Coordinates of C-alpha atoms in Angstrom, one line a residue:
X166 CA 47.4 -12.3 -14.8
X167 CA 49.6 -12.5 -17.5
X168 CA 47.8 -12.5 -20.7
X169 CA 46.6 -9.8 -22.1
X170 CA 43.3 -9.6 -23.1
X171 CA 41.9 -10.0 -26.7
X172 CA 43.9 -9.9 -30.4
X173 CA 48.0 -9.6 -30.5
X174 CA 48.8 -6.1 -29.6
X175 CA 50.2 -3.7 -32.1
X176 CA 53.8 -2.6 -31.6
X177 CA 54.4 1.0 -30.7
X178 CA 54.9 2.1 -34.2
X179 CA 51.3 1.7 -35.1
X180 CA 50.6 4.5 -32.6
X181 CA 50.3 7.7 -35.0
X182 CA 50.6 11.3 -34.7
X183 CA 48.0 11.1 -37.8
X184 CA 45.0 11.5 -36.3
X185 CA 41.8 12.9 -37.8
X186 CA 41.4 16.2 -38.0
X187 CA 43.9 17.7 -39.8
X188 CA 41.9 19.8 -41.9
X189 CA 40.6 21.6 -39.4
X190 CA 43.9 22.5 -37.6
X191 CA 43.1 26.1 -38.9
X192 CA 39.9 26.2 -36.8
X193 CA 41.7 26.8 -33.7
X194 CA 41.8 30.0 -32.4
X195 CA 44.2 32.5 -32.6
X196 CA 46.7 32.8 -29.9
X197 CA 47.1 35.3 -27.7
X198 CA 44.9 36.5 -24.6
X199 CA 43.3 39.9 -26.5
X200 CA 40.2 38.6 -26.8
X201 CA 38.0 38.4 -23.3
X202 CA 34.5 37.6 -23.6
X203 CA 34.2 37.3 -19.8
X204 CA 36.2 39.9 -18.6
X205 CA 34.5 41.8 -16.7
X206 CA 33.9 44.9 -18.5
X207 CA 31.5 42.6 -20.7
X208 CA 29.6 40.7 -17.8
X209 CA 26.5 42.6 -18.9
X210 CA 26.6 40.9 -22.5
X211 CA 26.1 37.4 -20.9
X212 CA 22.7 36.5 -22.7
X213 CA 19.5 36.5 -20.1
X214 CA 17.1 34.9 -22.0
X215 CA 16.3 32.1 -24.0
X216 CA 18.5 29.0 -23.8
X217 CA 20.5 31.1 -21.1
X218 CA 17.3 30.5 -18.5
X219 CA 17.8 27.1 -18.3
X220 CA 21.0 26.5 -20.4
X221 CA 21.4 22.7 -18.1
X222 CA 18.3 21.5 -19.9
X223 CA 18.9 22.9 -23.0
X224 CA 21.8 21.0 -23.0
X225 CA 20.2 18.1 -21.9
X226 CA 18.4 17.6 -24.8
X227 CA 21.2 18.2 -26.8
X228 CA 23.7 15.9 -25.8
X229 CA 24.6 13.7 -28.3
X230 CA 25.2 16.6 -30.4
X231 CA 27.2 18.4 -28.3
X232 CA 29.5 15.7 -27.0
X233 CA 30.5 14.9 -30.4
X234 CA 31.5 19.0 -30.7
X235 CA 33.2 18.2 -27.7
X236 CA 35.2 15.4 -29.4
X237 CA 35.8 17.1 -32.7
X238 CA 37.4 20.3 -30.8
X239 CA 39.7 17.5 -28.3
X240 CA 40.4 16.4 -31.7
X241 CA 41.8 19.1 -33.4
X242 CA 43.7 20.3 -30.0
X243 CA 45.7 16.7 -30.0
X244 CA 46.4 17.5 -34.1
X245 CA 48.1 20.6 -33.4
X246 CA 50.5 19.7 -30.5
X247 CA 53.2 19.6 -33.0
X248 CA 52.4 23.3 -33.6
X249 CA 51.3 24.2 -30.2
X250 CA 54.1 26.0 -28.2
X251 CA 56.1 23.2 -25.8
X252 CA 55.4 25.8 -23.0
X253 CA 53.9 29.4 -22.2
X254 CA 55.0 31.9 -20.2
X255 CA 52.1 32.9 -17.9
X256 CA 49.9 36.0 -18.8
X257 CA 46.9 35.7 -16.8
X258 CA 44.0 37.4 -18.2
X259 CA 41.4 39.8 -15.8
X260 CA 39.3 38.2 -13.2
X261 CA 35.6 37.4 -14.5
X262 CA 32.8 37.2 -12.8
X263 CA 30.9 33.7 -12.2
X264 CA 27.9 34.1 -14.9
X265 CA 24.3 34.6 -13.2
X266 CA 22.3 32.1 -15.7
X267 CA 25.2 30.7 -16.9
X268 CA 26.0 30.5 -21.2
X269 CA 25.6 26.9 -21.7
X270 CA 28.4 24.0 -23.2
X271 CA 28.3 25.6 -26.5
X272 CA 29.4 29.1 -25.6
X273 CA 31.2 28.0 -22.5
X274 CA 33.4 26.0 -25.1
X275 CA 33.6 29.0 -27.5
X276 CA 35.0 30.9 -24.5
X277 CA 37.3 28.7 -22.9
X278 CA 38.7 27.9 -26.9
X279 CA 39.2 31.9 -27.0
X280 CA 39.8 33.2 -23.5
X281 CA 42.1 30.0 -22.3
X282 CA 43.1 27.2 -24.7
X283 CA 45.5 29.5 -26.1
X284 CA 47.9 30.0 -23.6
X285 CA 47.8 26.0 -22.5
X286 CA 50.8 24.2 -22.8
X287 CA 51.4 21.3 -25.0
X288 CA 52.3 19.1 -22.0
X289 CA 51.7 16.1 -23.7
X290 CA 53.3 17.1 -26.5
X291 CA 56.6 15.2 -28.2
X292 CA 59.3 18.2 -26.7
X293 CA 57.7 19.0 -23.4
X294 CA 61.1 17.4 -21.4
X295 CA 60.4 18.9 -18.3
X296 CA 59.4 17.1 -14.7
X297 CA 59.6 13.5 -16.5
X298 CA 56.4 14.0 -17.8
X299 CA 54.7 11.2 -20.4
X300 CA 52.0 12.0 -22.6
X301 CA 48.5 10.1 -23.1
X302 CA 48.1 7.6 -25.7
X303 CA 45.2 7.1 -27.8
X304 CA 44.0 4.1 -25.5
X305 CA 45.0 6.0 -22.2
X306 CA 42.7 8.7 -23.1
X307 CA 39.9 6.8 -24.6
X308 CA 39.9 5.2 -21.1
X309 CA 40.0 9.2 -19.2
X310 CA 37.5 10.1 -21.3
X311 CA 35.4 7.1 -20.1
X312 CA 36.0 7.6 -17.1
X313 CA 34.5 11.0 -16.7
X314 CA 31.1 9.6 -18.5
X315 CA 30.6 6.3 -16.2
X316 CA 31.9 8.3 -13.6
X317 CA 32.6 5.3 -10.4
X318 CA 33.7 5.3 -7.2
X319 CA 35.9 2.7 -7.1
X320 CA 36.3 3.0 -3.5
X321 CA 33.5 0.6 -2.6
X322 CA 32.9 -3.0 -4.0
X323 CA 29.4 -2.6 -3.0
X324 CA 27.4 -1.1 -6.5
X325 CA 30.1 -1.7 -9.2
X326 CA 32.6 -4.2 -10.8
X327 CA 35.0 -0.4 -10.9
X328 CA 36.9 -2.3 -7.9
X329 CA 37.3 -5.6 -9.9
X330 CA 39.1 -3.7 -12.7
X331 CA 41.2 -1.6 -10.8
X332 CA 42.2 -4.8 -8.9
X333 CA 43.1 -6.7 -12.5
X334 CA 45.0 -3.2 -13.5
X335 CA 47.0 -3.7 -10.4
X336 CA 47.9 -7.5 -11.2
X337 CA 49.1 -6.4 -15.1
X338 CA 51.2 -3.3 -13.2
X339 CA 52.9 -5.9 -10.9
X340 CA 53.7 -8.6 -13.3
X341 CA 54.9 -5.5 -15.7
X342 CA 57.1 -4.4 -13.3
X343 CA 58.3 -7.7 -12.1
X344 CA 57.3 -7.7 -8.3
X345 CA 56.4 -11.1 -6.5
X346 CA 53.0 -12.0 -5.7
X347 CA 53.1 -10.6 -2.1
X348 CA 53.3 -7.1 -3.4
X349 CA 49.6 -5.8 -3.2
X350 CA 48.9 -2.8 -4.8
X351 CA 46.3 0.4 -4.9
X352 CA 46.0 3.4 -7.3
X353 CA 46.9 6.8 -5.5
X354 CA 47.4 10.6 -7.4
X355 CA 50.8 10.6 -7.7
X356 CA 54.7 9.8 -6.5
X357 CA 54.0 11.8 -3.5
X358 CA 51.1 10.4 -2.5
X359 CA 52.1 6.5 -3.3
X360 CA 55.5 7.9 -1.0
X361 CA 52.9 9.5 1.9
X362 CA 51.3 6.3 1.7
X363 CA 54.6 4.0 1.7
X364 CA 56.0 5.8 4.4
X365 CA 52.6 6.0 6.7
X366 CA 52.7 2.1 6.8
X367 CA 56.5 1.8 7.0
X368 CA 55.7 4.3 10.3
X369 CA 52.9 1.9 11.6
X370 CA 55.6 -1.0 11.3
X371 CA 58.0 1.0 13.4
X372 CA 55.4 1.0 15.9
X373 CA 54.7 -3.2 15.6
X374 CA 57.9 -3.3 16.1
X375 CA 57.9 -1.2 19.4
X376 CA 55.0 -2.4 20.7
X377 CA 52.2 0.5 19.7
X378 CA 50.0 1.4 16.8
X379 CA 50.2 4.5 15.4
X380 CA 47.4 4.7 13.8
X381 CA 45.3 4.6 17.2
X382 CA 47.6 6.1 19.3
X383 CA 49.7 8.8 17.1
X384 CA 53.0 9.7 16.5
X385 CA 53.6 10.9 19.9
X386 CA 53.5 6.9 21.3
X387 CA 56.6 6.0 18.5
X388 CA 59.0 8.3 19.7
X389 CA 62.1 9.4 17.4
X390 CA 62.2 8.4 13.9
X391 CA 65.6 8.2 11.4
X392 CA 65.0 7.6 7.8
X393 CA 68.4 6.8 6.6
X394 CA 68.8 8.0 2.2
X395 CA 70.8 8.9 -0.2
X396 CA 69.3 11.3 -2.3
X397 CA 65.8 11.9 -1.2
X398 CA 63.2 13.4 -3.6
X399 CA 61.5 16.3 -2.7
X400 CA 58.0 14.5 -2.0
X401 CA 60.2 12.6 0.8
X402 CA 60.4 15.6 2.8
X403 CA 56.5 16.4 2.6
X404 CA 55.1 13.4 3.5
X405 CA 57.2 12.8 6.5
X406 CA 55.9 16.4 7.7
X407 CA 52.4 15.6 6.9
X408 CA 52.5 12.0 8.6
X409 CA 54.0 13.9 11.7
X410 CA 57.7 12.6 11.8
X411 CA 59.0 15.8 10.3
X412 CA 61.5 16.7 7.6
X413 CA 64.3 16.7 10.4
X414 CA 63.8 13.1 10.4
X415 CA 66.0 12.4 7.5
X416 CA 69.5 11.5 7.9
X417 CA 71.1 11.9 4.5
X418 CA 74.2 8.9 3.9
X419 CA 77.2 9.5 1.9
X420 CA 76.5 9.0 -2.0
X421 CA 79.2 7.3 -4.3
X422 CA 81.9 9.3 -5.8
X423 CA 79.9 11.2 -8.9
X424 CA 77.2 9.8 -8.3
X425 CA 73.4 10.3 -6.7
X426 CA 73.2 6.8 -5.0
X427 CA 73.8 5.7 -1.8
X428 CA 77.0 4.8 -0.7
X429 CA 75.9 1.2 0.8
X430 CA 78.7 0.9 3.4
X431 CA 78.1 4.0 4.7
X432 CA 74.9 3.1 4.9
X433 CA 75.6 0.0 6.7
X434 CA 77.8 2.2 9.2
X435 CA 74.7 4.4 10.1
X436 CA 72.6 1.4 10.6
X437 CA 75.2 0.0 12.9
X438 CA 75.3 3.5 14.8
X439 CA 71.5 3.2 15.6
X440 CA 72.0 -0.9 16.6
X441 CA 74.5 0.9 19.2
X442 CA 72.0 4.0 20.6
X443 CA 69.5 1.1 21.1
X444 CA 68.2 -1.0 18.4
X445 CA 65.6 1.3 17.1
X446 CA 64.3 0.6 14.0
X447 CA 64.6 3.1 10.7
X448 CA 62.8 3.6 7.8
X449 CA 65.8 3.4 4.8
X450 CA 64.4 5.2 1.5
X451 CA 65.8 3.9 -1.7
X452 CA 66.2 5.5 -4.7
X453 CA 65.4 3.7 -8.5
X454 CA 66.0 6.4 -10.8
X455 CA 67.1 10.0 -9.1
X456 CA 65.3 13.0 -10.7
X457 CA 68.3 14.6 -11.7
X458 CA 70.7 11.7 -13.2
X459 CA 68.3 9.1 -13.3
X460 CA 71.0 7.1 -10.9
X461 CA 69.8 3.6 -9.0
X462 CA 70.8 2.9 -5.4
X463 CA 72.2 -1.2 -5.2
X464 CA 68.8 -2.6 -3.8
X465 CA 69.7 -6.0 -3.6
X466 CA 72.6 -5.2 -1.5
X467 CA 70.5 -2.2 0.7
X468 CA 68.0 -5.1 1.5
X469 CA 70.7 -8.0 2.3
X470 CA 71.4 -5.1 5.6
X471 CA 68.3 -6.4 6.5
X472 CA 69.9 -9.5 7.6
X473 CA 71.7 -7.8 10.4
X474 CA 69.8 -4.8 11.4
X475 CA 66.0 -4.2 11.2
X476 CA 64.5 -1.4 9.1
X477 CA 62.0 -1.2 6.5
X478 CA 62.7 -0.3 2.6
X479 CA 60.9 2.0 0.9
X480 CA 61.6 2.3 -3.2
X481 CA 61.1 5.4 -4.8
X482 CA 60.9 4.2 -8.1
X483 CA 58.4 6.5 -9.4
X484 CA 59.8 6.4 -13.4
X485 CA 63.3 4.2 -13.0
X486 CA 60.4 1.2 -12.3
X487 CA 60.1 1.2 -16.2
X488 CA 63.7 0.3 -16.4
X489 CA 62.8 -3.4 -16.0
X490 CA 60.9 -2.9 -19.6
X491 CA 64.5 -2.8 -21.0
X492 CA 66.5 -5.8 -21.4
X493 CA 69.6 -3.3 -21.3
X494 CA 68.5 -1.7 -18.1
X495 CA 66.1 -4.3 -16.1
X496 CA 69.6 -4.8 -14.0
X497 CA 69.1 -1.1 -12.6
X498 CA 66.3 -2.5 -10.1
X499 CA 67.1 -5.5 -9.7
X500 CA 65.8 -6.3 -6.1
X501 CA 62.7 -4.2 -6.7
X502 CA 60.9 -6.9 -5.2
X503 CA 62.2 -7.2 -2.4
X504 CA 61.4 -3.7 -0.7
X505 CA 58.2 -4.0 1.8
X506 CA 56.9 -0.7 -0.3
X507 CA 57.2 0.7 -3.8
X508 CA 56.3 3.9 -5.4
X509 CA 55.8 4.3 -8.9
X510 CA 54.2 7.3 -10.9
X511 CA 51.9 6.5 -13.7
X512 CA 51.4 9.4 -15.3
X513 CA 55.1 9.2 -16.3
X514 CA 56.6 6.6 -18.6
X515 CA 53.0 4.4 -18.5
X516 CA 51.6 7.7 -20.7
X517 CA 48.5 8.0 -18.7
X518 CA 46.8 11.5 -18.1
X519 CA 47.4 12.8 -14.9
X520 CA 46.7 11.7 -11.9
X521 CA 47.9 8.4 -11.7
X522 CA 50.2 6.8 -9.8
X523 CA 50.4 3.4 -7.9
X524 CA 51.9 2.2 -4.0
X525 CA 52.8 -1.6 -3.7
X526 CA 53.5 -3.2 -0.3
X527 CA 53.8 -6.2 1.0
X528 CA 52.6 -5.6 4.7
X529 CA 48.8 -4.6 3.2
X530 CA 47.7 -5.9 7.1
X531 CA 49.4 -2.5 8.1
X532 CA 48.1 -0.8 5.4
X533 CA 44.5 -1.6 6.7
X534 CA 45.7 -0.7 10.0
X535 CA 46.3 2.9 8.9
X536 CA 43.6 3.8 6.5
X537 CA 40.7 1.4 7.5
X538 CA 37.3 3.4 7.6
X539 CA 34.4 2.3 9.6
X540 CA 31.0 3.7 8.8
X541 CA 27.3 1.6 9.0
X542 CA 26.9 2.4 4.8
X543 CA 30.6 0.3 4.0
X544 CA 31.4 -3.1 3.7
X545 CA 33.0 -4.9 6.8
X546 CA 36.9 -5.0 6.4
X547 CA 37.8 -8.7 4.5
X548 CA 40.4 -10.6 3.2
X549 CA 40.3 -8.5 0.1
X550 CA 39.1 -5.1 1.7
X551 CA 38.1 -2.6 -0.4
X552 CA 40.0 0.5 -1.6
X553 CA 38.2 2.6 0.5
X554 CA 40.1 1.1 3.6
X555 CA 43.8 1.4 1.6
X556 CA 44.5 5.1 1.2
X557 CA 43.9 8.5 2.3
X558 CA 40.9 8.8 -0.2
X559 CA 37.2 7.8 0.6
X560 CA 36.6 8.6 -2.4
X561 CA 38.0 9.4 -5.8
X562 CA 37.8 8.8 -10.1
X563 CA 38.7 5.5 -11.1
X564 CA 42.1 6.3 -12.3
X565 CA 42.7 2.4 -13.1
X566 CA 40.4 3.0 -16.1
X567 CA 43.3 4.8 -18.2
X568 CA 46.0 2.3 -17.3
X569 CA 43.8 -0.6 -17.8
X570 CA 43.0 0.8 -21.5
X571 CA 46.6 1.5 -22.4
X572 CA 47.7 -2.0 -21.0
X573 CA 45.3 -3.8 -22.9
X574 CA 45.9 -1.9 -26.0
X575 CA 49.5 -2.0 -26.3
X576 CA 50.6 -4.8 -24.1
X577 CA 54.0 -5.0 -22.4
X578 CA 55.5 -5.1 -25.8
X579 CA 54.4 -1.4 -27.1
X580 CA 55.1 -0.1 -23.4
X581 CA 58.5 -1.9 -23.7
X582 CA 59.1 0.0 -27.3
X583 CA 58.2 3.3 -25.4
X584 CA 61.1 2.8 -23.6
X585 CA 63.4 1.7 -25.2
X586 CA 62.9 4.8 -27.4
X587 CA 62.7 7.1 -25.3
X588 CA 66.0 6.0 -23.9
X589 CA 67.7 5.7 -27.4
X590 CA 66.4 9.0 -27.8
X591 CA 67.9 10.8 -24.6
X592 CA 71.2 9.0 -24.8
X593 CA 70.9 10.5 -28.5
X594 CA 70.7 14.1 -27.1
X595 CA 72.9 14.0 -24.9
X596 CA 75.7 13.1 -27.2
X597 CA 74.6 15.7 -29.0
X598 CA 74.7 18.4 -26.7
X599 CA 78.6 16.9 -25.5
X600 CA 79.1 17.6 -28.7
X601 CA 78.3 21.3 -28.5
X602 CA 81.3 23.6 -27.4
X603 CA 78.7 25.8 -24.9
X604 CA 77.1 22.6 -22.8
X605 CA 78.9 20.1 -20.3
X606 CA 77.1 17.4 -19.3
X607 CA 77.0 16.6 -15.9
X608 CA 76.2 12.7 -15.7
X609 CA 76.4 10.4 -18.0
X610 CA 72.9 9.8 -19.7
X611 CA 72.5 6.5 -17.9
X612 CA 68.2 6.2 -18.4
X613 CA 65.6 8.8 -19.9
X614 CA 67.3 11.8 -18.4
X615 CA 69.9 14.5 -19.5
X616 CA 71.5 16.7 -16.9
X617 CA 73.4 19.4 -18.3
X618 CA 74.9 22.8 -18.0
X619 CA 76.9 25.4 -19.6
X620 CA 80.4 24.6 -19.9
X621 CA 81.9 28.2 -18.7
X622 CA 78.9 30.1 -17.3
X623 CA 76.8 27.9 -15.7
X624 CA 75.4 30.5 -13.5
X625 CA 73.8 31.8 -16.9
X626 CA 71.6 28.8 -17.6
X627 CA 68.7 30.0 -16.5
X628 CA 69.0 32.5 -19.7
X629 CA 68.3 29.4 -21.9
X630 CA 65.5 27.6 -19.9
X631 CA 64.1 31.2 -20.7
X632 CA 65.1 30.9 -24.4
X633 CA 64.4 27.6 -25.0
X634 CA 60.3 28.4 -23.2
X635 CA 60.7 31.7 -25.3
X636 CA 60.9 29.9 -28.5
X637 CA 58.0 27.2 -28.2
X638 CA 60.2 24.5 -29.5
X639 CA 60.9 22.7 -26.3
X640 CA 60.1 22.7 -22.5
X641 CA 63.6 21.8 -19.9
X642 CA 63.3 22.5 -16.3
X643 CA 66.1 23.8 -14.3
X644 CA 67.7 22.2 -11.5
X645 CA 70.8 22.2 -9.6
X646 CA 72.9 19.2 -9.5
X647 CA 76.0 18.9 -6.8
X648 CA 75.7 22.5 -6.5
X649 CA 75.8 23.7 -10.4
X650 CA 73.1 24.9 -12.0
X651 CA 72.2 22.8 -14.7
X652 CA 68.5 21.9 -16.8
X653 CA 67.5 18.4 -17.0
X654 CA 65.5 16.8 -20.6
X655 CA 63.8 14.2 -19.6
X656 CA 62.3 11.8 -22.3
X657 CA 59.2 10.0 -20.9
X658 CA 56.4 10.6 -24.2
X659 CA 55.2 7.8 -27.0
X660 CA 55.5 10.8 -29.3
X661 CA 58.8 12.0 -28.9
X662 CA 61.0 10.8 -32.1
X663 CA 64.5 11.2 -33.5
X664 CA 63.0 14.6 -35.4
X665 CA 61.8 16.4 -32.6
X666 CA 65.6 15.5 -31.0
X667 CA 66.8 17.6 -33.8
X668 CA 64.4 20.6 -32.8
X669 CA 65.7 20.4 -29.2
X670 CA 69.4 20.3 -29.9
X671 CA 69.1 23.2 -32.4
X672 CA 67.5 25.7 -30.0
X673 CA 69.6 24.8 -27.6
X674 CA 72.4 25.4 -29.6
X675 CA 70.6 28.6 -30.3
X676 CA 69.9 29.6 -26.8
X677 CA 73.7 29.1 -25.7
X678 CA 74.5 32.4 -24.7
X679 CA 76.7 34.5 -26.4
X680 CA 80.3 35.3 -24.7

């Protein structure tokens, strides 16, 4: 499906950082963690009688009321990101106890505003540049907030159309992303679970292809596994270890001179190598968008290898999918389509709350084959077999619901916009911070992400992650990049704008440490 449902779609500018509630931005509380109603030196003020006897169905007959307190509060919290610190340092308060009668929504909301709230984040917030993290737009949460309150199980086709829509959100994700028709996908948590779940039927097709099925006989009937990459992620490593082929499976191949992607001959030569011990089959892991440089491995020319040894490509393209939104950039993954598995991580440039994240493959037969569950109370396994057979999960929230909102909302249009800022926008720092005496940058700013480091000490940069959290104006992580410490801004959030640019490069410029 190509259309998008109902009226023209508003561009991205029509999403505001205006939203109601202004006025009663001074009715949050006060920071700081001072104040602890449930500590536990007050345990014995909880209230005992009353409400507090049955506070569930006092609340029951209040709920109309008490949602829309709910609302107001969510409200005022999304007006004050701009004010709310980018990130906190940690100060945990004392331990409470778990209440006896419990205090009711009211006061448990009074007491989560006073003892908690305060020292949140603002995660989604227009300078939180750490971990490639997006925000939540106004449709994206409208559709988490629904679905909490309709609460499905999209899992099972059998009491629901949840399936149905998830199925639809699916269809818009693949034609947004360009994949062919044979790409079937399913909503998972995250990168590392759409990876774990790439790579689990990527490890049952190394068993077709040797004759065994994993899934009913184990790991120990495949034998030695090589997955061939360039510059793995992280996640990688941890889902080869759960899925039982270990972290030692991964051969890393030579990387182009400067760069993070995959030097394709020497990829060619390792493939070759195998051919030679036997013919076994690998698992090659591609990269489309690095964490650290935001570089792109060639996948049109990793997948022509294809033609002369066998092996099956996985695409981590958890954020650098989005690239294909940009006319300038769609190039980058070119040949997305062609892998037999695809990660890509929702909850970053799509700017849905976490967790959301979505795995395509082509081989869904295999898929089946590894997470199929039989039980007497599920449907019988079909053509189009429900979600409950396709991942790790039996059950789960219908994380579809967000996506489908924000899709339907925006369109591929105010998605594209998002990108294309947020790109203008990171290519904008980092010619900033070239610009700045104290800062080297350590790739060129070739997507969303700016790697960086301090040009003479960079053993000192973790002094201005600290400043920069310190200061409340912006959030960076640290990383290392080809061995030198460096922090990484990455721009993934509808909010962020040219001002809040401005913010970032002056306490950085701030934060540069003094000789």
């Amino acid at each position: 499906m190509n259309a998008t449902p109902g009226p023209a779609t508003p561009r991205v500018p029509a999403l505001s950082n205006d939203l109601p509630g202004a006025e009663h931005a001074r009715d949050l509380p006060e920071a700081g963690y001072a104040r602890d109603p449930l500590g536990a030196e007050h345990a014995h003020d909880l209230p005992e009688s009353g409400h507090a006897r049955d506070p569930l169905g006092a609340d029951r007959a209040r709920v109309p009321e008490l949602m829309e307190a709910v609302s107001a509060y969510a409200v005022r919290i999304l007006d004050g990101l701009d004010d709310r610190p980018a990130a906190r340092v940690p100060v945990r308060p004392e331990p409470a106890p778990l209440p006896g009668a419990g205090i009711g929504l009211e006061r448990a909301m009074e007491v989560f505003a006073t003892r908690w709230e305060p020292g949140f984040a603002a995660g989604p917030g227009p300078r939180y540049l750490g971990f490639v993290t997006g925000g939540a737009t106004p449709a994206a949460l409208a559709g988490d907030w629904l679905t909490g309150t309709l609460d499905q199980n999209p899992t099972s086709g059998l009491d629901s159309l949840a399936p149905d829509l998830e199925r639809e959100t699916v269809t818009w994700l693949r034609d947004l992303f360009g994949l062919p028709r044979e790409h079937e996908g399913v909503f998972v948590s995250g990168a590392t679970m759409s990876n774990l779940a790439g790579l689990a039927i990527a490890r049952e097709w190394l068993g077709e292809v040797r004759g065994v099925s994993v899934a009913e006989e184990g790991t120990a009937a495949l034998g030695p596994v090589t997955v061939l990459s360039g510059s793995p992620h992280s996640s990688v490593a941890k889902a080869l270890s759960v899925l039982g082929l270990g972290r030692s499976a991964i051969r890393r191949v030579g990387v182009l001179p400067g760069r993070e992607a995959v030097d394709v001959d020497l990829l060619a030569r390792e493939l070759e190598r195998l051919d030679r011990l036997g013919g076994a089959p690998a698992i090659v892991v591609a990269n489309a968008g690095t964490v650290n440089t935001v570089d792109f491995d060639d996948l049109r020319a990793i997948a022509a290898l294809r033609e002369r040894h066998p092996f099956w490509l996985h695409v981590d393209a958890a954020f650098g999918a989005f690239a294909a939104l940009s006319a300038g950039h769609a190039h980058l993954v070119a040949g997305l389509g062609e892998a037999d598995s695809v990660c890509v991580d929702l909850h970053k440039w799509l700017n849905v709350p976490y967790d959301s994240a979505v795995q395509f493959t082509r081989r869904r037969n295999l898929q089946v084959r590894v997470f199929r569950n039989a039980a007497a109370y599920l449907t019988p396994l079909g053509e189009d077999p429900d979600f409950v057979h396709l991942t790790p999960e039996n059950s789960r929230r219908l994380r579809a619901l967000p996506a489908w909102f924000t899709l339907a909302a925006y369109g591929r249009e105010g998605h594209a916009e998002i990108v294309r800022r947020d790109i203008d926008l990171a290519a904008g720092l980092g010619e900033r911070i070239a610009a700045m005496p104290a800062y080297r940058l350590l790739a060129p700013v070739r997507l969303n992400v700016v790697c960086f480091t301090l040009a003479s000490t960079p053993d000192r940069i973790d002094e201005v992650a600290d400043a920069v959290t310190g200061s409340g104006e912006a959030f960076l992580t640290t990383t290392v990049h080809d061995g030198v410490p460096a922090l990484r801004a990455a721009f993934s959030n509808w909010r962020t704008t040219e001002a809040d640019v401005d913010r970032v490069a002056k306490i950085l410029a701030e934060a540069a440490p003094r000789p």
